[in-house]
CSV table of C-alpha atoms and ligand atoms in Angstrom, one decimal:
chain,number,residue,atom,x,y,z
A,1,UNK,CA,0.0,0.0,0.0
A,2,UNK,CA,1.8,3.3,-1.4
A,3,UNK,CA,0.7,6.8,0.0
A,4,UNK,CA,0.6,9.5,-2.3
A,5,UNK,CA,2.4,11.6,0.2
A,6,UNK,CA,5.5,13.4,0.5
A,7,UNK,CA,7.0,13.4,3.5
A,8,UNK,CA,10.9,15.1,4.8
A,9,UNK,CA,12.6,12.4,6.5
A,10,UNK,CA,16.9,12.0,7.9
A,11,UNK,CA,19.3,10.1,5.9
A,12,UNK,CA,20.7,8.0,8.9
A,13,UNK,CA,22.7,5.3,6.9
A,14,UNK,CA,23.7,4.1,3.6
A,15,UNK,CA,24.7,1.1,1.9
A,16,UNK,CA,25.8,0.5,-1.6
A,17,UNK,CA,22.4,2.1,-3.7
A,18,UNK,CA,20.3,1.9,-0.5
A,19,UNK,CA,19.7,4.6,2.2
A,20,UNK,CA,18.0,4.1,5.5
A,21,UNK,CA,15.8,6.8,6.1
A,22,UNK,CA,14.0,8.3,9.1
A,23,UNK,CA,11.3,9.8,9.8
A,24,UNK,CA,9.8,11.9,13.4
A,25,UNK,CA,7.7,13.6,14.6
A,26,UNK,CA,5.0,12.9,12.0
A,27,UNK,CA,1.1,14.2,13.5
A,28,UNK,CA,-0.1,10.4,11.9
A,29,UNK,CA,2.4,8.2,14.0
A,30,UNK,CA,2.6,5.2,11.2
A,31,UNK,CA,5.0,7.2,9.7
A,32,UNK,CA,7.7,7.9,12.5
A,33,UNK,CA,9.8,4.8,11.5
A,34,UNK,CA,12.8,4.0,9.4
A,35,UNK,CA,11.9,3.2,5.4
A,36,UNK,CA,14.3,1.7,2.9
A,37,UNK,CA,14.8,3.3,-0.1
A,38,UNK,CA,16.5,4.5,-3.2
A,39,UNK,CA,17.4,7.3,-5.1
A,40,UNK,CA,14.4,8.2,-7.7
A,41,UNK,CA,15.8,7.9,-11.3
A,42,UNK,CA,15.4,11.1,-12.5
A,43,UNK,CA,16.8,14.4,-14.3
A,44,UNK,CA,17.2,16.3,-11.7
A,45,UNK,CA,19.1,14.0,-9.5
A,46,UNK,CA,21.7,13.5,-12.2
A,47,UNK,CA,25.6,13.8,-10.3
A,48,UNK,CA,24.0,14.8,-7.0
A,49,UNK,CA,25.3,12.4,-3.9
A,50,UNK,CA,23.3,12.0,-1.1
A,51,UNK,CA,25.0,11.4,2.0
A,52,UNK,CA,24.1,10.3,6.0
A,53,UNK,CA,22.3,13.5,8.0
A,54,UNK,CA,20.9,14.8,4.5
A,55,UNK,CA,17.4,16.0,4.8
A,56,UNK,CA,15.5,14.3,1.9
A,57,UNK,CA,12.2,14.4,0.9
A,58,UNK,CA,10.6,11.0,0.4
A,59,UNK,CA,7.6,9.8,-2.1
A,60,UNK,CA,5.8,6.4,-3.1
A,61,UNK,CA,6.2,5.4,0.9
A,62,UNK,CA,5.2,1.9,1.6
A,63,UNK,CA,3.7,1.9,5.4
A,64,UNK,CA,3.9,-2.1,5.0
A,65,UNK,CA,7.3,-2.7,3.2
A,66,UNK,CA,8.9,-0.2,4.9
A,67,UNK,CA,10.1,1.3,1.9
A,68,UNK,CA,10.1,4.4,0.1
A,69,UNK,CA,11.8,6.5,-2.6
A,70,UNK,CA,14.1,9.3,-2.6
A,71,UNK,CA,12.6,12.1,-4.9
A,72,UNK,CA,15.3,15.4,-3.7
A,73,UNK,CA,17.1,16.7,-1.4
A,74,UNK,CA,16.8,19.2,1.1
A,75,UNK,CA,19.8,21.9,1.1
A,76,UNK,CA,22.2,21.4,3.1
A,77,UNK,CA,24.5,23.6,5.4
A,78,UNK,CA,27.6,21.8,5.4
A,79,UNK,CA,29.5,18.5,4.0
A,80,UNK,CA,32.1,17.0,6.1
A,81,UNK,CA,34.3,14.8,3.1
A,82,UNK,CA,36.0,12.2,5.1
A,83,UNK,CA,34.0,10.6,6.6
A,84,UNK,CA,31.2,11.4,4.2
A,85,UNK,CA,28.5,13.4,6.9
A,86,UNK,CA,26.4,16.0,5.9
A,87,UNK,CA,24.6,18.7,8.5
A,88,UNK,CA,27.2,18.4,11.4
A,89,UNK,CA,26.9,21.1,14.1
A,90,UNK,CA,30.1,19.8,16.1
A,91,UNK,CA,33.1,17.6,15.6
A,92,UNK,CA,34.6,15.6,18.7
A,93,UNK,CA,37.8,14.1,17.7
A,94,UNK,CA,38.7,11.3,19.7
A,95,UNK,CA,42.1,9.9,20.7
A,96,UNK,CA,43.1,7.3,22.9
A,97,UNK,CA,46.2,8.3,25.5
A,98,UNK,CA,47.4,4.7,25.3
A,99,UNK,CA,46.5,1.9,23.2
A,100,UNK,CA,46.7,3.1,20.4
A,101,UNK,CA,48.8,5.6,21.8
A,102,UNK,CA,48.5,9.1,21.4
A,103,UNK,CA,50.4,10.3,18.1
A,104,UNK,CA,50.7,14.5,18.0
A,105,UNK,CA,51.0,14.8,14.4
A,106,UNK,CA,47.8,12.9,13.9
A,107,UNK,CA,46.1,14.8,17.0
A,108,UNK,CA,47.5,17.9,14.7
A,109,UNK,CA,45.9,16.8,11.3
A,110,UNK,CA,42.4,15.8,12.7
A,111,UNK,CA,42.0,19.0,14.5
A,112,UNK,CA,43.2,20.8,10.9
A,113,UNK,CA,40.8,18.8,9.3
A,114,UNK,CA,37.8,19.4,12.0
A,115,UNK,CA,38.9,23.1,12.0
A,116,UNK,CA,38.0,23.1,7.9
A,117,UNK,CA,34.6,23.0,8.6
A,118,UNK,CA,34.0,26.1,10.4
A,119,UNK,CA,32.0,24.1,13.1
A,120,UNK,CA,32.3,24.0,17.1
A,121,UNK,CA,35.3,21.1,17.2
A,122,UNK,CA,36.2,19.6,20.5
A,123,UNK,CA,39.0,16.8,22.0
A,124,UNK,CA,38.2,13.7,23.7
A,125,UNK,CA,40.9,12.0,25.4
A,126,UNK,CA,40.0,8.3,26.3
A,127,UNK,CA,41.1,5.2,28.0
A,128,UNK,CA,42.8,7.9,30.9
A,129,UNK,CA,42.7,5.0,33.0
A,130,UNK,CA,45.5,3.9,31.0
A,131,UNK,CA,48.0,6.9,32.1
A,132,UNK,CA,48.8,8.7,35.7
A,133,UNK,CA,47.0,11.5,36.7
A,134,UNK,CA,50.6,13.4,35.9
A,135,UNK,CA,50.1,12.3,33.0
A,136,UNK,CA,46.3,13.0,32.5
A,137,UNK,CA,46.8,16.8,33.4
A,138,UNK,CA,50.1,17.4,31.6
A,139,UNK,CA,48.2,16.8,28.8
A,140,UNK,CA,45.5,18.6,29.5
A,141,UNK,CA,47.6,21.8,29.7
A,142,UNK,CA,49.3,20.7,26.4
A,143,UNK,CA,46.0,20.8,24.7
A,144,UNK,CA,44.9,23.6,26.3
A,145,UNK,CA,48.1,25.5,25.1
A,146,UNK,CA,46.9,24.5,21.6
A,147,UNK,CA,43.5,26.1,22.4
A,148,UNK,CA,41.3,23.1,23.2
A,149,UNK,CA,39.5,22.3,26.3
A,150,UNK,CA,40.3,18.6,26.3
A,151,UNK,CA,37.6,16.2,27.6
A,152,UNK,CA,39.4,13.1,29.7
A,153,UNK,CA,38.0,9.7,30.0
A,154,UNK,CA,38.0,6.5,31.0
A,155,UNK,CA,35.7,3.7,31.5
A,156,UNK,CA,35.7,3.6,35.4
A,157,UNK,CA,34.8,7.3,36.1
A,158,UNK,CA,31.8,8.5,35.2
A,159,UNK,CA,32.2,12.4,36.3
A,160,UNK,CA,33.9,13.8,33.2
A,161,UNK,CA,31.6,11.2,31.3
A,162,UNK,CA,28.2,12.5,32.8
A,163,UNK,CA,29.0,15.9,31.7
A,164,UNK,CA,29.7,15.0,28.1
A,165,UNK,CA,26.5,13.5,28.0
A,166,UNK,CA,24.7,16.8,29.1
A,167,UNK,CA,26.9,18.5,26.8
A,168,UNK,CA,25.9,16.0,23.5
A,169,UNK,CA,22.0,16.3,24.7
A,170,UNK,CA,22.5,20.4,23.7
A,171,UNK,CA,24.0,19.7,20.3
A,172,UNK,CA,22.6,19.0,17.2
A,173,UNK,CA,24.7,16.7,15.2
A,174,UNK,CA,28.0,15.6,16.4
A,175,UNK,CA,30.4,13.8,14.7
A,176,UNK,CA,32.6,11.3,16.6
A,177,UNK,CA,36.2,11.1,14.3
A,178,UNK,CA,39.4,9.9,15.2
A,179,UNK,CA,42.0,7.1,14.7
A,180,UNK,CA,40.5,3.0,14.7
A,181,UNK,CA,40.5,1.3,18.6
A,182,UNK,CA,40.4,4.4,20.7
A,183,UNK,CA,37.0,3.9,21.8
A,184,UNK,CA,34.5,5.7,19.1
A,185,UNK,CA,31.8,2.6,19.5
A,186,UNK,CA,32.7,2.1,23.2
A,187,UNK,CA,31.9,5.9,24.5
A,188,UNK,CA,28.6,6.0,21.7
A,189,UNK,CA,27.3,2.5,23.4
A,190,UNK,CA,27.5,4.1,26.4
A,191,UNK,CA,26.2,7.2,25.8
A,192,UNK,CA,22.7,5.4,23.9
A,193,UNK,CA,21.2,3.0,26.3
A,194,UNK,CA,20.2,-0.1,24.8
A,195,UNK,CA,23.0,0.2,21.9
A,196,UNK,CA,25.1,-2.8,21.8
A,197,UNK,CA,27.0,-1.6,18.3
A,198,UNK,CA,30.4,-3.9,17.8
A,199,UNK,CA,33.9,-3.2,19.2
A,200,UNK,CA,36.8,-5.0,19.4
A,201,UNK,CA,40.2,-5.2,21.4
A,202,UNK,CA,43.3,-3.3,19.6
A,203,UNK,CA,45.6,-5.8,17.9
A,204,UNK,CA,48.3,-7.0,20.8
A,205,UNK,CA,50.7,-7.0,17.8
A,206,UNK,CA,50.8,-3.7,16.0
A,207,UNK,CA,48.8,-1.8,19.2
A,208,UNK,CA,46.0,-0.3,16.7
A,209,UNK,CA,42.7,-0.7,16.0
A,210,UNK,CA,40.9,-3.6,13.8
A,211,UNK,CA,38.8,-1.3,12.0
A,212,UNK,CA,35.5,-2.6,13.6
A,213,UNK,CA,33.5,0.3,12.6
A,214,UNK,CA,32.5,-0.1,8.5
A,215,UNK,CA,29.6,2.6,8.2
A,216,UNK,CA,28.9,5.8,8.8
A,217,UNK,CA,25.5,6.2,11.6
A,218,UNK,CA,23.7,8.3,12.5
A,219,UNK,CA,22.2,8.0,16.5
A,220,UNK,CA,19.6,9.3,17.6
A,221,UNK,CA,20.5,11.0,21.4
A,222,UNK,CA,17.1,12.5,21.8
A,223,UNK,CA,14.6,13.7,19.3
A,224,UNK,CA,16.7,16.8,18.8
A,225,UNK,CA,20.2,15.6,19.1
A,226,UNK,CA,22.2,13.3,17.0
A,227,UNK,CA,25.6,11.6,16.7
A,228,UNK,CA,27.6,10.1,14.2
A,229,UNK,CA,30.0,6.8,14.8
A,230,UNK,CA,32.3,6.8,11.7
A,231,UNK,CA,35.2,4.4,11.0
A,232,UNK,CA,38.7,4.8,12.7
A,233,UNK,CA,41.2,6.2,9.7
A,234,UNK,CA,44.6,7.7,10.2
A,235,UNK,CA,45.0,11.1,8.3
A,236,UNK,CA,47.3,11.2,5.5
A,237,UNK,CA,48.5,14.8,3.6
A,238,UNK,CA,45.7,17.8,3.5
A,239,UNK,CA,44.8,19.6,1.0
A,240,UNK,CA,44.4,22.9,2.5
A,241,UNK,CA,44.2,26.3,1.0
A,242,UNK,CA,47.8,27.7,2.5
A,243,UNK,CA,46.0,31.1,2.9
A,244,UNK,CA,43.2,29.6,5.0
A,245,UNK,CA,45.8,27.9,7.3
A,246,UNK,CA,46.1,30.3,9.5
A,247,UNK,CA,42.9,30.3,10.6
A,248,UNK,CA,43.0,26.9,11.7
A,249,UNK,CA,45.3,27.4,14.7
A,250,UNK,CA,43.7,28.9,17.2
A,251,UNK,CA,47.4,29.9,18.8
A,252,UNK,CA,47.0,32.1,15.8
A,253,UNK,CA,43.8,33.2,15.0
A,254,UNK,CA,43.3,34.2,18.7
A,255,UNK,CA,46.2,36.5,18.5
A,256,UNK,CA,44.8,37.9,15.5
A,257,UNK,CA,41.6,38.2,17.0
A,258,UNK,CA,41.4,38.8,20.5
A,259,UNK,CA,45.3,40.6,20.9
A,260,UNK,CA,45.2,42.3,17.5
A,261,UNK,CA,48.1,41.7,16.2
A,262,UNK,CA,48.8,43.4,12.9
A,263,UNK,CA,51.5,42.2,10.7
A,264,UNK,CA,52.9,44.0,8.0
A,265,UNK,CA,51.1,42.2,5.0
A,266,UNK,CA,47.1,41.1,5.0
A,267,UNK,CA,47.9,37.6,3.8
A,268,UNK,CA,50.9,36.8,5.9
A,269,UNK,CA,51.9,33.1,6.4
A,270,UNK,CA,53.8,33.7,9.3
A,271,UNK,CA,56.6,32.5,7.9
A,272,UNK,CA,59.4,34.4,7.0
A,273,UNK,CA,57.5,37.4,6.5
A,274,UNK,CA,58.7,40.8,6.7
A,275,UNK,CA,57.0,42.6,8.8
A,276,UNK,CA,55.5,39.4,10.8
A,277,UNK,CA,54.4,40.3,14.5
A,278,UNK,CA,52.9,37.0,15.1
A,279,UNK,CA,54.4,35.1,18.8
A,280,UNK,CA,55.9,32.1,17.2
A,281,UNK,CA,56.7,30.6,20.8
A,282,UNK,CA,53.9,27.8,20.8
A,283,UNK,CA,54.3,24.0,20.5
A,284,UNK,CA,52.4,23.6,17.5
A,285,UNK,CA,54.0,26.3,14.7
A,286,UNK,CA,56.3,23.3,13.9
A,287,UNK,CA,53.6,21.8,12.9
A,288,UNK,CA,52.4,24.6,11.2
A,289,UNK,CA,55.6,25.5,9.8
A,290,UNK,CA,55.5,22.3,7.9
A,291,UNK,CA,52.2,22.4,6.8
A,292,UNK,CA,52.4,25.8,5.0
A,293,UNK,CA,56.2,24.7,3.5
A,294,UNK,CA,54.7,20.9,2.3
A,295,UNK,CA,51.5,22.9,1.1
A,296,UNK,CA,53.8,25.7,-0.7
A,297,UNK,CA,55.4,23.7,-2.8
A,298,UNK,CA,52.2,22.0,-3.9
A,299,UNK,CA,50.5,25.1,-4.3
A,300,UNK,CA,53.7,26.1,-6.7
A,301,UNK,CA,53.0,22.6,-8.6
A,302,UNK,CA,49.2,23.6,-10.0
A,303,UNK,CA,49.9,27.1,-10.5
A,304,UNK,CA,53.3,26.1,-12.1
A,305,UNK,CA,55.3,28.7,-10.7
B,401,GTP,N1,41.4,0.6,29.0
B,401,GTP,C1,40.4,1.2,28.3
B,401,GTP,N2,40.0,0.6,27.2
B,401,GTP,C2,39.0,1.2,26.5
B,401,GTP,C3,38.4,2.4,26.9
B,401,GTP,N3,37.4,2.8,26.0
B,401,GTP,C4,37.4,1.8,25.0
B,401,GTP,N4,38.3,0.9,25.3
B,401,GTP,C5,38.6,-0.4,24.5
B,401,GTP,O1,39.2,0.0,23.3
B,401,GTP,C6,38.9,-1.0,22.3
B,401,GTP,C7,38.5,-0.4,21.0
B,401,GTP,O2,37.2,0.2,21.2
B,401,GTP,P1,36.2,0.5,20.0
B,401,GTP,O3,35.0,1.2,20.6
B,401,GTP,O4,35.9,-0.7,19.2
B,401,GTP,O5,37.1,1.6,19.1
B,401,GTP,P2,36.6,2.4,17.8
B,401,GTP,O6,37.2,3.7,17.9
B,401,GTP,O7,35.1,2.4,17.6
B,401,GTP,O8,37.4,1.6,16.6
B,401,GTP,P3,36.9,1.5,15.0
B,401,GTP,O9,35.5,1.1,15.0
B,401,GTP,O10,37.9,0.5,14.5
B,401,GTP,O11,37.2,2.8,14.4
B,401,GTP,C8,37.8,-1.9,23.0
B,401,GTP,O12,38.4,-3.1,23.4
B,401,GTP,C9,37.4,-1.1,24.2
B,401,GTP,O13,37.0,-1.9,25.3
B,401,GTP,C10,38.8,3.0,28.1
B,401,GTP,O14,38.4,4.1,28.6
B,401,GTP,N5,39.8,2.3,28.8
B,402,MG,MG1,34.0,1.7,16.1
B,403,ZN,ZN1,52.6,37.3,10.4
């Protein structure tokens, strides 16, 4: 039985041609399930993607099958490329202290990455249980140096936990990203009662993850609040803008900002720049350093000068 209807509904997951679509809220409450559908073979979906957290508007729904068709999609504000997540409000990149153990460079590059998207991006520091308290707040003060509040946890406390949660309930759409094994399934099973998603121990032998994760999904928290579990990936070379760079550190676009700084030139890289007044003396402009000479030279390569 197909109603002539057309209703909006949430990409939440996708697989191969398929999409598993949800709909809330609806005033007629057959409707507020999930429906399995496709894209509708048309015109005017010709080269357009449609991606988990896209709003879509759905026709030829099949109360009984469960199924429904895709006929467009809604616009969206923003389009997160790896993972593949459209409509995020916040990004929480996750790393684990120990086991995998923490690797800077990737912390760096995630953050970089987050920072692209001109959303609220946060750091979660897990299996803390694994380190001493030393430990826990040395880094803590390391990564508030590099302008993040960093969010400790470990499976045995639930203080720091507790207040994530409150925190999550307030967003939108949040994105969990980070390396495989350090505990992206683990902390969402927690956070969604009843969800019993797969995880797996790291691999004794090369101390990383098994890639458990496959999908991209989309959770619902409550019936405002989403998040995402995404596959664990390491972050290879960026392709960032070199102009745009700057804006990614906060050690850097605070003293901009909020000291007002004023170097000589508009576009300065902070480099080598005459006229530079920017305070070099923070842990990451190594880092940064590299990024903007690795990206220079590849900047030179398509402009071929
Ligand atoms: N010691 C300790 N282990 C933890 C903690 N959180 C998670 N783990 C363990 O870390 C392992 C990997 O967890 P997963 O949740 O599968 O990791 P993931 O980030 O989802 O990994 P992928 O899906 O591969 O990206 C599991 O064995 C968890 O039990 C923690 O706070 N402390
Ligand atoms: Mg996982
Ligand atoms: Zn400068």
């Amino acid at each position: 039985m197909r109603v002539d209807k057309k209703l909006k509904g949430l990409v939440i997951k996708k697989f191969n041609e398929f999409y598993l679509v949800e709909i809330k809220e609806h005033q007629n409450s057959e409707f507020n399930t999930k429906f399995l559908c496709k894209i509708r073979k048309s015109v005017n979906f010709r080269n357009q993607l449609v991606f988990v957290g896209d709003k879509v508007i759905l026709h030829q729904i099949d109360l009984k099958s469960k199924r429904a068709t895709i006929e467009s999609l809604v616009k969206r504000t923003n389009l997160l490329e790896r993972p593949s997540v459209a409509n995020i409000s916040n990004i929480y990149v996750i790393c684990s202290v120990e086991e995998p153990k923490l690797n800077l460079s990737q912390v760096n590059k995630f953050l970089i990455s987050a920072e692209q998207m001109g959303v609220e991006v946060s750091l979660l520091l897990t299996k803390c249980d694994l380190i001493t308290e030393q430990k826990r707040l040395f880094l803590i003060d390391k990564f508030h140096k590099w302008g993040y509040q960093a969010i400790t946890l470990n499976l045995n406390t639930p203080e720091n936990f507790i207040n994530l949660l409150t925190e999550l309930k307030k967003k939108k759409c949040s994105i969990f990203m980070g390396p495989s094994g350090v505990g992206k399934t683990t902390l969402l099973n927690r956070i969604i009662p009843g969800l019993d998603n797969t995880t797996a121990p790291v691999s004794r032998k090369i101390k990383r993850g098994k890639n458990t994760t496959r999908n991209v999904e989309l959770f619902s928290l409550s019936s405002k609040s989403y998040i995402v579990d995404t596959p664990g990936f390491n972050m290879q070379t960026l392709e960032i803008d070199i102009l745009e760079l700057p804006n990614l550190y906060p050690e850097i676009y605070k003293q901009v900002v909020h000291q007002g700084i004023n170097c000589k030139f508009r576009n300065c890289l902070h480099i080598n720049d005459e006229g530079c007044n920017l305070n070099k003396n923070f842990e990451r402009y190594t880092f940064y350093k590299e990024m903007i000479e690795s990206s220079k030279s590849h900047y030179c390569l398509i402009r071929g000068d």
